[in-house]
């Protein structure tokens, strides 16, 4: 039977290795982390001690795939003469260096915003940034997973075509792949709430980007309505998307051994519940109503 790997974005208090051990405790087969504060430019490189502890925890937990998410401040599609583009390129290179040092599989990255200069211009700037950074980090094994976005404001990534254009446009497409976020695509106007809608959206993804490029899935329900272009995550089954979509997702043979990561609020109490909700849907005949939230 085909089966995805389930997991969550885990906190790293006390060191990145703790994300693996606490992830294991709540049933994660894959773990996503921030390798530095996502709201600060300043970040320390990864020390040898940190790498060693991470490797030990990786062996001990048997975590199947490891993923980093990049800083929210980075905008690789910013204008070439802006202060932010230099900072963004340096910060993204450092993200790749930390991920590579830890031996992570994927670095999930938001494609950035064009800031009013238009999608084509933004995509061209992003491609230029990626080409420069790829040349500076030649031979790196970690792959950047460009994330679908809700298409809010001038953000790129709200259309599958954007991600296809970026992958086709860079000199080293093998350095890239895609992260599909269920909340974001739903907010961007790709429906997945029933079998027909789900198949149409996945068919479009395959036709435009290629299902082989899909390496990471963010499983988040949506607080906001379909097509709202608003990025607000809800617990699995409690939002506007509903359990049917997640039932279809975890039982989709195309998701076999792909990382499905929960990024919902209240990590400490709710990640375990949300991962279990997804796991309970695997092999289930029909989506059962979400289990009530227990007082944890
Ligand atoms: Zn996401
Ligand atoms: Zn989001």
Short mmCIF file of C-alpha atoms and ligand atoms in Angstrom, two decimals:
data_model
loop_
_atom_site.label_atom_id
_atom_site.label_comp_id
_atom_site.label_asym_id
_atom_site.label_seq_id
_atom_site.Cartn_x
_atom_site.Cartn_y
_atom_site.Cartn_z
CA UNK A 1 0.00 0.00 0.00
CA UNK A 2 1.23 3.44 -0.79
CA UNK A 3 1.81 5.63 2.20
CA UNK A 4 3.15 9.15 2.69
CA UNK A 5 5.52 10.12 5.52
CA UNK A 6 3.70 12.25 8.09
CA UNK A 7 5.20 14.91 10.33
CA UNK A 8 5.12 18.48 11.58
CA UNK A 9 7.08 21.70 11.83
CA UNK A 10 8.76 21.21 15.21
CA UNK A 11 10.17 23.79 17.63
CA UNK A 12 13.96 23.82 18.08
CA UNK A 13 14.27 25.23 21.61
CA UNK A 14 17.45 23.86 23.18
CA UNK A 15 18.91 22.89 19.79
CA UNK A 16 17.78 21.61 16.39
CA UNK A 17 18.25 17.98 17.48
CA UNK A 18 15.37 18.44 19.95
CA UNK A 19 12.97 18.84 17.02
CA UNK A 20 13.75 15.27 15.96
CA UNK A 21 13.29 13.76 19.42
CA UNK A 22 10.09 15.64 20.24
CA UNK A 23 8.85 14.92 16.71
CA UNK A 24 9.42 11.22 17.28
CA UNK A 25 7.47 11.39 20.56
CA UNK A 26 4.36 12.72 18.79
CA UNK A 27 4.56 10.29 15.87
CA UNK A 28 6.46 12.26 13.20
CA UNK A 29 8.20 10.30 10.43
CA UNK A 30 9.44 13.57 8.91
CA UNK A 31 10.34 16.84 10.63
CA UNK A 32 10.51 20.44 9.45
CA UNK A 33 12.49 23.09 11.34
CA UNK A 34 13.76 26.66 11.20
CA UNK A 35 17.56 26.57 11.36
CA UNK A 36 17.55 30.19 12.64
CA UNK A 37 14.96 32.69 13.82
CA UNK A 38 12.59 33.23 10.84
CA UNK A 39 12.06 36.89 11.81
CA UNK A 40 15.68 38.03 12.13
CA UNK A 41 18.38 38.67 9.54
CA UNK A 42 21.14 37.71 11.90
CA UNK A 43 21.87 34.00 12.16
CA UNK A 44 24.77 31.97 13.50
CA UNK A 45 26.38 29.28 11.36
CA UNK A 46 25.83 25.71 12.49
CA UNK A 47 28.56 24.51 14.87
CA UNK A 48 30.22 21.09 14.67
CA UNK A 49 28.66 20.22 18.02
CA UNK A 50 25.17 21.03 16.69
CA UNK A 51 25.79 18.89 13.60
CA UNK A 52 27.01 15.97 15.74
CA UNK A 53 23.99 16.11 18.06
CA UNK A 54 21.65 16.33 15.07
CA UNK A 55 23.21 13.26 13.42
CA UNK A 56 22.89 11.25 16.64
CA UNK A 57 19.22 12.23 16.98
CA UNK A 58 18.60 11.41 13.32
CA UNK A 59 19.96 7.88 13.83
CA UNK A 60 18.13 7.41 17.12
CA UNK A 61 14.73 8.56 15.83
CA UNK A 62 14.88 7.06 12.33
CA UNK A 63 13.37 10.26 10.95
CA UNK A 64 12.76 9.60 7.23
CA UNK A 65 13.18 13.09 5.79
CA UNK A 66 14.33 16.40 7.22
CA UNK A 67 13.23 19.78 5.95
CA UNK A 68 14.07 23.40 6.78
CA UNK A 69 11.79 26.37 6.15
CA UNK A 70 13.53 29.62 5.24
CA UNK A 71 13.20 33.03 6.93
CA UNK A 72 10.06 35.07 6.34
CA UNK A 73 12.20 38.17 5.68
CA UNK A 74 13.87 36.83 2.52
CA UNK A 75 12.64 38.25 -0.81
CA UNK A 76 14.74 37.00 -3.73
CA UNK A 77 12.40 38.78 -6.17
CA UNK A 78 13.06 42.28 -4.74
CA UNK A 79 14.38 45.03 -7.07
CA UNK A 80 18.10 44.69 -7.94
CA UNK A 81 19.00 48.15 -6.57
CA UNK A 82 17.22 47.63 -3.23
CA UNK A 83 18.89 47.04 0.11
CA UNK A 84 16.70 44.01 0.70
CA UNK A 85 17.93 42.03 -2.33
CA UNK A 86 21.53 41.90 -1.07
CA UNK A 87 20.39 40.95 2.43
CA UNK A 88 18.00 38.35 1.01
CA UNK A 89 20.59 36.67 -1.19
CA UNK A 90 23.12 36.51 1.67
CA UNK A 91 20.47 35.17 4.06
CA UNK A 92 19.26 32.56 1.59
CA UNK A 93 22.81 31.39 0.89
CA UNK A 94 23.26 31.04 4.67
CA UNK A 95 19.98 29.07 4.85
CA UNK A 96 21.35 26.66 2.24
CA UNK A 97 24.69 26.41 4.05
CA UNK A 98 23.02 25.55 7.37
CA UNK A 99 20.69 23.02 5.71
CA UNK A 100 23.61 21.42 3.85
CA UNK A 101 25.74 21.29 7.02
CA UNK A 102 22.94 19.44 8.83
CA UNK A 103 22.40 17.14 5.84
CA UNK A 104 18.74 18.14 5.40
CA UNK A 105 16.83 16.91 2.35
CA UNK A 106 14.88 20.04 1.48
CA UNK A 107 14.79 23.80 2.15
CA UNK A 108 11.25 25.13 1.68
CA UNK A 109 11.28 28.69 0.38
CA UNK A 110 8.60 31.25 -0.43
CA UNK A 111 9.20 32.62 -3.93
CA UNK A 112 9.07 36.28 -2.82
CA UNK A 113 7.11 39.34 -3.92
CA UNK A 114 7.42 41.61 -6.96
CA UNK A 115 6.35 44.68 -4.97
CA UNK A 116 4.20 46.13 -7.75
CA UNK A 117 6.61 45.67 -10.67
CA UNK A 118 4.62 42.77 -12.16
CA UNK A 119 4.79 38.98 -12.09
CA UNK A 120 7.11 38.62 -15.09
CA UNK A 121 9.63 41.08 -13.64
CA UNK A 122 9.46 39.42 -10.22
CA UNK A 123 9.99 35.95 -11.67
CA UNK A 124 12.97 37.17 -13.73
CA UNK A 125 14.56 38.70 -10.61
CA UNK A 126 13.99 35.53 -8.61
CA UNK A 127 15.60 33.42 -11.37
CA UNK A 128 18.61 35.77 -11.38
CA UNK A 129 18.94 35.51 -7.59
CA UNK A 130 18.72 31.71 -7.67
CA UNK A 131 21.31 31.45 -10.46
CA UNK A 132 23.76 33.58 -8.47
CA UNK A 133 23.19 31.60 -5.25
CA UNK A 134 23.35 28.22 -7.01
CA UNK A 135 26.71 29.18 -8.55
CA UNK A 136 27.99 30.14 -5.09
CA UNK A 137 26.83 26.84 -3.57
CA UNK A 138 27.79 24.47 -6.36
CA UNK A 139 27.52 20.77 -5.52
CA UNK A 140 25.10 21.21 -2.59
CA UNK A 141 22.82 18.20 -2.11
CA UNK A 142 19.97 19.98 -0.31
CA UNK A 143 17.15 20.88 -2.72
CA UNK A 144 15.14 24.08 -2.53
CA UNK A 145 11.41 23.38 -2.53
CA UNK A 146 9.63 26.46 -3.89
CA UNK A 147 6.37 26.78 -1.99
CA UNK A 148 2.96 27.52 -3.46
CA UNK A 149 1.51 30.65 -1.83
CA UNK A 150 -1.96 32.10 -1.28
CA UNK A 151 -1.13 34.75 -3.91
CA UNK A 152 -1.70 37.55 -1.41
CA UNK A 153 -0.68 41.07 -2.48
CA UNK A 154 2.25 40.97 -4.89
CA UNK A 155 3.51 37.57 -3.70
CA UNK A 156 4.61 35.15 -6.39
CA UNK A 157 3.65 31.47 -6.18
CA UNK A 158 -0.15 31.80 -6.17
CA UNK A 159 -0.28 30.25 -9.64
CA UNK A 160 1.29 26.90 -10.56
CA UNK A 161 2.61 28.60 -13.72
CA UNK A 162 4.93 30.81 -11.61
CA UNK A 163 6.70 27.79 -10.12
CA UNK A 164 6.96 26.08 -13.53
CA UNK A 165 8.47 29.25 -15.03
CA UNK A 166 11.04 29.52 -12.23
CA UNK A 167 12.11 25.87 -12.53
CA UNK A 168 12.36 26.15 -16.32
CA UNK A 169 14.14 29.50 -16.09
CA UNK A 170 17.08 28.68 -13.79
CA UNK A 171 20.38 27.28 -15.05
CA UNK A 172 20.30 24.43 -12.49
CA UNK A 173 16.71 23.13 -12.32
CA UNK A 174 17.93 20.00 -10.49
CA UNK A 175 18.52 22.25 -7.44
CA UNK A 176 14.77 22.99 -7.25
CA UNK A 177 11.53 21.15 -6.53
CA UNK A 178 8.12 22.16 -5.17
CA UNK A 179 6.30 22.28 -1.83
CA UNK A 180 2.51 22.28 -2.13
CA UNK A 181 0.66 23.88 0.79
CA UNK A 182 -3.00 22.83 0.89
CA UNK A 183 -4.11 26.00 2.72
CA UNK A 184 -2.23 28.25 0.31
CA UNK A 185 -3.45 26.66 -2.94
CA UNK A 186 -7.04 26.64 -1.60
CA UNK A 187 -6.78 30.33 -0.73
CA UNK A 188 -5.20 30.95 -4.15
CA UNK A 189 -8.25 29.44 -5.90
CA UNK A 190 -7.36 25.75 -6.43
CA UNK A 191 -10.19 23.69 -4.93
CA UNK A 192 -9.53 20.27 -3.33
CA UNK A 193 -12.70 19.81 -1.23
CA UNK A 194 -14.15 16.81 -3.10
CA UNK A 195 -12.86 14.04 -5.35
CA UNK A 196 -13.54 15.87 -8.60
CA UNK A 197 -12.00 19.16 -7.43
CA UNK A 198 -8.99 17.36 -5.91
CA UNK A 199 -8.33 15.41 -9.12
CA UNK A 200 -8.69 18.54 -11.26
CA UNK A 201 -6.23 20.48 -9.10
CA UNK A 202 -3.68 17.63 -8.96
CA UNK A 203 -4.13 17.16 -12.71
CA UNK A 204 -3.35 20.84 -13.26
CA UNK A 205 -0.31 20.60 -10.98
CA UNK A 206 0.95 17.62 -12.99
CA UNK A 207 0.27 19.28 -16.33
CA UNK A 208 1.85 22.65 -15.43
CA UNK A 209 4.67 21.74 -12.99
CA UNK A 210 4.92 17.93 -13.13
CA UNK A 211 4.04 15.69 -10.18
CA UNK A 212 7.69 14.48 -10.07
CA UNK A 213 8.66 17.96 -8.87
CA UNK A 214 6.40 17.62 -5.82
CA UNK A 215 8.61 16.67 -2.86
CA UNK A 216 7.01 18.28 0.20
CA UNK A 217 3.36 18.84 1.11
CA UNK A 218 2.25 21.23 3.83
CA UNK A 219 -1.04 19.87 5.18
CA UNK A 220 -2.91 22.79 6.69
CA UNK A 221 -6.63 23.44 6.75
CA UNK A 222 -7.74 27.02 6.02
CA UNK A 223 -9.42 29.49 8.36
CA UNK A 224 -10.30 31.68 5.37
CA UNK A 225 -12.67 30.97 2.52
CA UNK A 226 -11.87 29.46 -0.89
CA UNK A 227 -10.09 32.00 -3.12
CA UNK A 228 -9.63 34.49 -0.26
CA UNK A 229 -5.87 34.92 -0.96
CA UNK A 230 -5.42 34.96 2.82
CA UNK A 231 -2.88 32.68 4.53
CA UNK A 232 -4.39 31.53 7.83
CA UNK A 233 -3.85 27.92 8.85
CA UNK A 234 -6.50 25.87 10.68
CA UNK A 235 -6.35 22.46 12.33
CA UNK A 236 -6.91 19.48 10.04
CA UNK A 237 -10.64 19.08 9.43
CA UNK A 238 -11.61 22.22 11.37
CA UNK A 239 -11.33 24.74 8.54
CA UNK A 240 -12.88 25.60 5.18
CA UNK A 241 -11.11 22.73 3.38
CA UNK A 242 -12.45 19.87 5.49
CA UNK A 243 -11.41 16.25 6.06
CA UNK A 244 -12.38 14.88 2.63
CA UNK A 245 -9.45 16.70 0.98
CA UNK A 246 -6.97 15.29 3.52
CA UNK A 247 -8.45 11.81 3.14
CA UNK A 248 -7.87 12.08 -0.61
CA UNK A 249 -4.34 13.43 -0.05
CA UNK A 250 -2.99 10.80 2.38
CA UNK A 251 -4.48 7.96 0.30
CA UNK A 252 -3.24 9.35 -3.04
CA UNK A 253 -0.66 6.87 -4.45
CA UNK A 254 1.20 9.87 -5.95
CA UNK A 255 2.05 10.91 -2.36
CA UNK A 256 3.81 7.61 -1.60
CA UNK A 257 6.86 8.29 0.61
CA UNK A 258 6.44 12.04 0.22
CA UNK A 259 6.75 14.29 3.26
CA UNK A 260 3.41 15.63 4.49
CA UNK A 261 4.04 18.25 7.15
CA UNK A 262 1.55 19.94 9.48
CA UNK A 263 2.13 23.65 10.16
CA UNK A 264 -0.95 24.46 12.21
CA UNK A 265 -1.20 26.72 15.29
CA UNK A 266 -0.70 25.63 18.92
CA UNK A 267 2.20 23.31 18.06
CA UNK A 268 2.76 22.10 21.60
CA UNK A 269 -0.70 20.71 22.10
CA UNK A 270 -2.11 20.32 18.58
CA UNK A 271 0.66 18.89 16.34
CA UNK A 272 0.17 15.46 17.87
CA UNK A 273 -3.61 15.69 17.31
CA UNK A 274 -3.25 16.88 13.71
CA UNK A 275 -0.66 14.24 12.77
CA UNK A 276 -2.96 11.59 14.27
CA UNK A 277 -5.94 12.96 12.34
CA UNK A 278 -3.97 12.52 9.12
CA UNK A 279 -2.74 9.05 10.10
CA UNK A 280 -6.27 7.89 10.97
CA UNK A 281 -7.36 8.80 7.42
CA UNK A 282 -4.83 6.44 5.81
CA UNK A 283 -6.67 3.37 4.60
CA UNK A 284 -9.97 4.61 6.09
CA UNK A 285 -13.00 4.09 3.84
CA UNK A 286 -14.36 7.59 4.16
CA UNK A 287 -13.29 10.62 6.13
CA UNK A 288 -14.54 10.32 9.68
CA UNK A 289 -15.35 13.54 11.47
CA UNK A 290 -12.31 15.05 13.20
CA UNK A 291 -11.83 13.69 16.70
CA UNK A 292 -12.70 16.26 19.37
CA UNK A 293 -9.73 18.13 20.78
CA UNK A 294 -8.84 16.59 24.12
CA UNK A 295 -7.65 18.82 26.92
CA UNK A 296 -3.92 18.10 26.78
ZN1 LIG B 1 3.55 26.06 4.22
ZN1 LIG B 2 0.85 29.52 5.31
#
